[in-house]
Amino acid sequence: MHERVAVLSDIHGVLPALEAVLAEPDVQAADRLVVTGDIAAGPQPGEVLDLLRAQGGKVLWLSGNADRELVEYRRGERTGIPDPIAPLAAEALTGDQVEFLAALPGSLTLQVRGLGEVLFCHATPRDDEEVVLVDSRSARWAEVLTGLAPGIGTVVCGHTHMPYIRLTHGRLVVNPGSVGMPYGRPGAHWCLLGPGTDLRVTPYDVDAAVARLTAECGFPGIAEWADHFLNARATDTEALELFGHRDGRGEARRVSRSAIFEETPSWP
């Protein structure tokens, strides 16, 4: 039984944001640190992996759809990735880092004080890029939670970069938001579990981080990319409107991170 578990999701290769969260006293004091996927697809992929791996056995890792895409790209199993920064991230990884990502599981369960058995995944328990949102219909939640063991009372997921807590069909669903690419408001978002659920946001010097990424990453347009995502120029309303098509409420539509980048009004 774990007393405190810190959950970090969707870091997306943004090292300054990860550094800020790891410096949090409650993260340092946590029994475990669960990383729920989409770890490396961004401007500093290798550096993010190295820093997390340096934390040792305290970190429990899950794969996200973006991590899977990096592996598939490097292995020649796909010729492109919807997110335009991802091919650069894939090429920046060492062979060892690619194999490390390839070996990550899709879900895990832990016993957490006050919450009982908690299932951690990236998007949903059954799929690494399926979309459910805070305002998804009850029937949609019933669909994606079908088949879970009766003892699982809490499900922790990421993928959509927006933090929320929702009770649905007797289970608590927690999304910590995104460490590196938040939608709605800036800061590095994460959560602390045990005995309750505490959504957190760690402020950090975004201007300095944008300058650092611009200096250290060779992606064309990195200054605009970093300004857009680190400053959360995409509002939560805009992100919900774009992602909403993928939770079954309307015509199916694939939405990538590049779509958020390109379609929000703040992008020139």
Tab-separated table of C-alpha atoms in Angstrom:
chain	number	residue	atom	x	y	z
A	1	MET	CA	0.000	0.000	0.000
A	2	HIS	CA	1.471	3.329	-1.110
A	3	GLU	CA	0.916	6.434	0.979
A	4	ARG	CA	1.611	9.012	-1.741
A	5	VAL	CA	1.936	8.615	-5.509
A	6	ALA	CA	2.879	11.507	-7.803
A	7	VAL	CA	1.561	11.220	-11.360
A	8	LEU	CA	3.191	12.960	-14.324
A	9	SER	CA	1.720	12.723	-17.810
A	10	ASP	CA	2.425	14.093	-21.272
A	11	ILE	CA	5.857	15.555	-20.609
A	12	HIS	CA	6.511	15.650	-24.368
A	13	GLY	CA	10.232	16.217	-24.146
A	14	VAL	CA	10.002	19.559	-22.319
A	15	LEU	CA	12.919	19.317	-19.901
A	16	PRO	CA	12.453	22.630	-17.990
A	17	ALA	CA	8.885	21.680	-17.070
A	18	LEU	CA	9.965	18.239	-15.881
A	19	GLU	CA	12.801	19.719	-13.834
A	20	ALA	CA	10.346	22.054	-12.114
A	21	VAL	CA	8.000	19.200	-11.129
A	22	LEU	CA	10.796	16.923	-9.917
A	23	ALA	CA	11.960	19.742	-7.614
A	24	GLU	CA	8.572	19.800	-5.856
A	25	PRO	CA	8.917	18.598	-2.227
A	26	ASP	CA	5.788	16.435	-2.511
A	27	VAL	CA	7.158	14.745	-5.623
A	28	GLN	CA	10.469	14.095	-3.918
A	29	ALA	CA	8.676	12.690	-0.863
A	30	ALA	CA	6.263	10.478	-2.815
A	31	ASP	CA	6.599	6.700	-2.532
A	32	ARG	CA	6.264	6.308	-6.281
A	33	LEU	CA	6.300	8.495	-9.366
A	34	VAL	CA	4.066	7.158	-12.148
A	35	VAL	CA	4.687	8.524	-15.639
A	36	THR	CA	1.614	7.873	-17.764
A	37	GLY	CA	3.058	8.145	-21.253
A	38	ASP	CA	3.875	10.605	-24.035
A	39	ILE	CA	7.235	11.152	-22.442
A	40	ALA	CA	9.693	11.948	-25.198
A	41	ALA	CA	7.873	13.302	-28.280
A	42	GLY	CA	9.094	16.873	-28.113
A	43	PRO	CA	12.155	19.104	-28.234
A	44	GLN	CA	14.413	17.384	-25.636
A	45	PRO	CA	13.492	13.692	-25.775
A	46	GLY	CA	16.752	12.097	-24.709
A	47	GLU	CA	17.354	14.571	-21.905
A	48	VAL	CA	13.895	13.940	-20.461
A	49	LEU	CA	14.374	10.170	-20.568
A	50	ASP	CA	17.817	10.428	-18.973
A	51	LEU	CA	16.564	12.612	-16.126
A	52	LEU	CA	13.656	10.291	-15.348
A	53	ARG	CA	15.813	7.176	-15.552
A	54	ALA	CA	18.232	8.796	-13.111
A	55	GLN	CA	15.452	8.709	-10.504
A	56	GLY	CA	15.853	4.940	-10.353
A	57	GLY	CA	13.235	2.444	-9.264
A	58	LYS	CA	10.975	5.085	-7.778
A	59	VAL	CA	9.644	5.780	-11.278
A	60	LEU	CA	7.011	3.506	-12.798
A	61	TRP	CA	6.672	3.972	-16.540
A	62	LEU	CA	3.837	3.639	-19.031
A	63	SER	CA	3.878	4.074	-22.786
A	64	GLY	CA	1.695	6.583	-24.614
A	65	ASN	CA	0.658	6.761	-28.235
A	66	ALA	CA	3.373	9.331	-28.966
A	67	ASP	CA	6.045	7.050	-27.479
A	68	ARG	CA	4.771	4.168	-29.597
A	69	GLU	CA	4.913	6.368	-32.699
A	70	LEU	CA	8.558	7.277	-32.014
A	71	VAL	CA	9.462	3.599	-31.759
A	72	GLU	CA	7.547	2.671	-34.911
A	73	TYR	CA	9.201	5.502	-36.831
A	74	ARG	CA	12.705	4.507	-35.758
A	75	ARG	CA	12.031	0.860	-36.599
A	76	GLY	CA	10.810	1.759	-40.077
A	77	GLU	CA	7.266	0.611	-39.327
A	78	ARG	CA	5.843	3.991	-40.339
A	79	THR	CA	7.093	6.754	-42.630
A	80	GLY	CA	5.574	9.719	-40.845
A	81	ILE	CA	4.039	10.965	-37.587
A	82	PRO	CA	1.145	13.472	-37.402
A	83	ASP	CA	3.049	15.660	-34.933
A	84	PRO	CA	5.709	17.504	-36.986
A	85	ILE	CA	8.243	17.713	-34.132
A	86	ALA	CA	8.077	13.967	-33.471
A	87	PRO	CA	10.327	12.736	-36.327
A	88	LEU	CA	13.123	14.977	-35.023
A	89	ALA	CA	12.542	13.587	-31.531
A	90	ALA	CA	12.626	10.026	-32.844
A	91	GLU	CA	15.924	10.590	-34.641
A	92	ALA	CA	17.442	12.174	-31.519
A	93	LEU	CA	16.925	9.042	-29.417
A	94	THR	CA	19.707	6.527	-28.937
A	95	GLY	CA	19.104	2.896	-29.810
A	96	ASP	CA	18.954	2.056	-26.116
A	97	GLN	CA	16.323	4.741	-25.538
A	98	VAL	CA	14.212	3.432	-28.412
A	99	GLU	CA	14.291	-0.082	-26.974
A	100	PHE	CA	13.498	1.263	-23.507
A	101	LEU	CA	10.381	2.991	-24.832
A	102	ALA	CA	9.401	-0.090	-26.816
A	103	ALA	CA	9.394	-2.221	-23.663
A	104	LEU	CA	7.086	0.021	-21.611
A	105	PRO	CA	3.705	-1.413	-20.583
A	106	GLY	CA	0.365	0.174	-21.425
A	107	SER	CA	-1.107	0.073	-17.927
A	108	LEU	CA	-0.387	-0.841	-14.318
A	109	THR	CA	-2.230	-1.001	-11.007
A	110	LEU	CA	-1.184	0.106	-7.526
A	111	GLN	CA	-2.769	0.081	-4.108
A	112	VAL	CA	-2.928	3.671	-2.852
A	113	ARG	CA	-4.029	4.639	0.654
A	114	GLY	CA	-7.530	6.101	0.629
A	115	LEU	CA	-8.169	5.088	-2.989
A	116	GLY	CA	-7.657	1.344	-2.969
A	117	GLU	CA	-6.752	-0.272	-6.268
A	118	VAL	CA	-5.846	2.368	-8.859
A	119	LEU	CA	-5.382	1.648	-12.556
A	120	PHE	CA	-2.993	3.898	-14.486
A	121	CYS	CA	-3.039	4.173	-18.284
A	122	HIS	CA	-2.311	6.734	-20.974
A	123	ALA	CA	-5.598	7.408	-22.795
A	124	THR	CA	-8.069	4.725	-21.713
A	125	PRO	CA	-7.548	1.284	-20.162
A	126	ARG	CA	-8.026	-0.391	-23.554
A	127	ASP	CA	-6.347	1.967	-26.051
A	128	ASP	CA	-3.443	4.428	-26.049
A	129	GLU	CA	-5.092	7.124	-28.177
A	130	GLU	CA	-8.794	6.816	-27.458
A	131	VAL	CA	-10.384	10.078	-26.304
A	132	VAL	CA	-12.608	10.657	-23.291
A	133	LEU	CA	-13.131	14.117	-21.863
A	134	VAL	CA	-14.500	15.662	-18.706
A	135	ASP	CA	-17.775	16.315	-20.523
A	136	SER	CA	-17.994	13.004	-22.403
A	137	ARG	CA	-21.369	11.294	-22.213
A	138	SER	CA	-22.017	8.718	-19.523
A	139	ALA	CA	-22.551	6.060	-22.195
A	140	ARG	CA	-19.113	6.817	-23.644
A	141	TRP	CA	-17.491	6.342	-20.244
A	142	ALA	CA	-19.352	3.066	-19.772
A	143	GLU	CA	-17.967	1.899	-23.121
A	144	VAL	CA	-14.308	2.660	-22.446
A	145	LEU	CA	-14.398	1.300	-18.873
A	146	THR	CA	-16.014	-1.999	-19.872
A	147	GLY	CA	-14.148	-5.012	-18.586
A	148	LEU	CA	-12.318	-3.408	-15.682
A	149	ALA	CA	-12.007	-5.529	-12.575
A	150	PRO	CA	-14.707	-4.657	-10.017
A	151	GLY	CA	-12.099	-3.754	-7.397
A	152	ILE	CA	-10.656	-0.875	-9.414
A	153	GLY	CA	-12.221	2.247	-7.950
A	154	THR	CA	-9.960	4.859	-9.538
A	155	VAL	CA	-8.630	5.224	-13.086
A	156	VAL	CA	-5.821	7.679	-13.831
A	157	CYS	CA	-5.295	8.662	-17.460
A	158	GLY	CA	-3.627	11.419	-19.482
A	159	HIS	CA	-3.505	12.018	-23.252
A	160	THR	CA	-5.798	15.077	-23.554
A	161	HIS	CA	-3.539	17.530	-21.666
A	162	MET	CA	-6.365	18.967	-19.513
A	163	PRO	CA	-6.669	18.185	-15.785
A	164	TYR	CA	-9.937	17.016	-14.280
A	165	ILE	CA	-11.536	14.709	-11.727
A	166	ARG	CA	-14.829	13.021	-12.578
A	167	LEU	CA	-16.994	10.369	-10.937
A	168	THR	CA	-18.581	8.048	-13.494
A	169	HIS	CA	-20.262	4.668	-13.038
A	170	GLY	CA	-18.997	4.459	-9.482
A	171	ARG	CA	-15.364	4.999	-10.446
A	172	LEU	CA	-13.251	8.096	-9.975
A	173	VAL	CA	-11.413	9.175	-13.136
A	174	VAL	CA	-8.409	11.466	-12.696
A	175	ASN	CA	-6.462	13.248	-15.428
A	176	PRO	CA	-3.402	15.124	-14.115
A	177	GLY	CA	-3.086	17.288	-17.237
A	178	SER	CA	0.198	17.785	-19.067
A	179	VAL	CA	3.614	18.555	-17.645
A	180	GLY	CA	5.080	19.902	-20.872
A	181	MET	CA	2.222	20.865	-23.229
A	182	PRO	CA	-0.745	22.125	-21.186
A	183	TYR	CA	-3.979	23.311	-22.744
A	184	GLY	CA	-5.960	25.979	-20.924
A	185	ARG	CA	-3.389	27.514	-18.590
A	186	PRO	CA	0.420	27.501	-18.382
A	187	GLY	CA	2.481	25.644	-15.825
A	188	ALA	CA	3.560	22.046	-15.364
A	189	HIS	CA	0.450	20.074	-14.397
A	190	TRP	CA	0.540	16.859	-12.339
A	191	CYS	CA	-1.339	15.228	-9.480
A	192	LEU	CA	-0.718	13.701	-6.069
A	193	LEU	CA	-2.683	10.637	-4.993
A	194	GLY	CA	-3.270	9.432	-1.426
A	195	PRO	CA	-5.359	9.573	0.589
A	196	GLY	CA	-7.342	11.755	-1.857
A	197	THR	CA	-6.745	13.226	-5.293
A	198	ASP	CA	-4.950	16.557	-5.501
A	199	LEU	CA	-4.494	18.244	-8.881
A	200	ARG	CA	-1.352	20.372	-8.851
A	201	VAL	CA	0.284	22.901	-11.153
A	202	THR	CA	3.927	23.916	-10.776
A	203	PRO	CA	4.762	27.396	-12.074
A	204	TYR	CA	8.140	27.909	-13.693
A	205	ASP	CA	9.886	30.574	-15.778
A	206	VAL	CA	8.233	29.985	-19.143
A	207	ASP	CA	10.108	32.792	-20.904
A	208	ALA	CA	13.425	31.292	-19.827
A	209	ALA	CA	12.247	27.838	-20.881
A	210	VAL	CA	11.212	29.093	-24.325
A	211	ALA	CA	14.635	30.708	-24.740
A	212	ARG	CA	16.339	27.503	-23.607
A	213	LEU	CA	14.400	25.284	-26.015
A	214	THR	CA	15.031	27.739	-28.840
A	215	ALA	CA	18.763	27.605	-28.171
A	216	GLU	CA	19.025	23.843	-27.647
A	217	CYS	CA	16.578	22.298	-30.135
A	218	GLY	CA	17.135	22.282	-33.887
A	219	PHE	CA	13.479	21.915	-34.876
A	220	PRO	CA	12.539	24.591	-37.453
A	221	GLY	CA	10.067	26.933	-35.810
A	222	ILE	CA	10.994	25.823	-32.285
A	223	ALA	CA	10.575	29.356	-30.911
A	224	GLU	CA	6.964	29.484	-32.103
A	225	TRP	CA	6.324	25.905	-30.957
A	226	ALA	CA	7.679	26.574	-27.477
A	227	ASP	CA	5.849	29.886	-27.117
A	228	HIS	CA	2.575	28.283	-28.186
A	229	PHE	CA	2.660	25.190	-25.996
A	230	LEU	CA	4.525	26.372	-22.905
A	231	ASN	CA	2.316	29.454	-22.665
A	232	ALA	CA	-0.807	27.306	-23.231
A	233	ARG	CA	-1.993	29.510	-26.073
A	234	ALA	CA	-4.597	26.825	-26.906
A	235	THR	CA	-7.479	27.390	-24.511
A	236	ASP	CA	-9.324	24.542	-22.824
A	237	THR	CA	-12.455	25.480	-24.787
A	238	GLU	CA	-10.623	25.272	-28.115
A	239	ALA	CA	-9.004	21.957	-27.184
A	240	LEU	CA	-12.331	20.454	-26.088
A	241	GLU	CA	-13.940	21.535	-29.351
A	242	LEU	CA	-11.179	19.903	-31.398
A	243	PHE	CA	-10.978	16.693	-29.365
A	244	GLY	CA	-14.726	16.398	-28.920
A	245	HIS	CA	-15.159	14.869	-32.368
A	246	ARG	CA	-13.136	11.862	-31.202
A	247	ASP	CA	-15.209	10.847	-28.195
A	248	GLY	CA	-18.149	9.737	-30.313
A	249	ARG	CA	-20.292	12.837	-29.998
A	250	GLY	CA	-19.907	13.826	-33.644
A	251	GLU	CA	-18.228	12.948	-36.895
A	252	ALA	CA	-15.001	11.042	-36.301
A	253	ARG	CA	-11.930	13.158	-36.847
A	254	ARG	CA	-8.263	12.587	-36.099
A	255	VAL	CA	-6.796	15.418	-34.035
A	256	SER	CA	-3.057	15.559	-33.515
A	257	ARG	CA	-1.004	17.962	-31.467
A	258	SER	CA	-0.174	19.724	-34.723
A	259	ALA	CA	-3.883	20.385	-35.241
A	260	ILE	CA	-4.039	22.129	-31.871
A	261	PHE	CA	-0.991	24.137	-32.928
A	262	GLU	CA	-2.367	25.106	-36.322
A	263	GLU	CA	-6.092	25.620	-35.676
A	264	THR	CA	-6.217	27.678	-32.506
A	265	PRO	CA	-6.777	31.403	-33.168
A	266	SER	CA	-3.561	32.468	-31.447
A	267	TRP	CA	-1.439	30.708	-34.064
A	268	PRO	CA	-0.635	33.171	-36.882
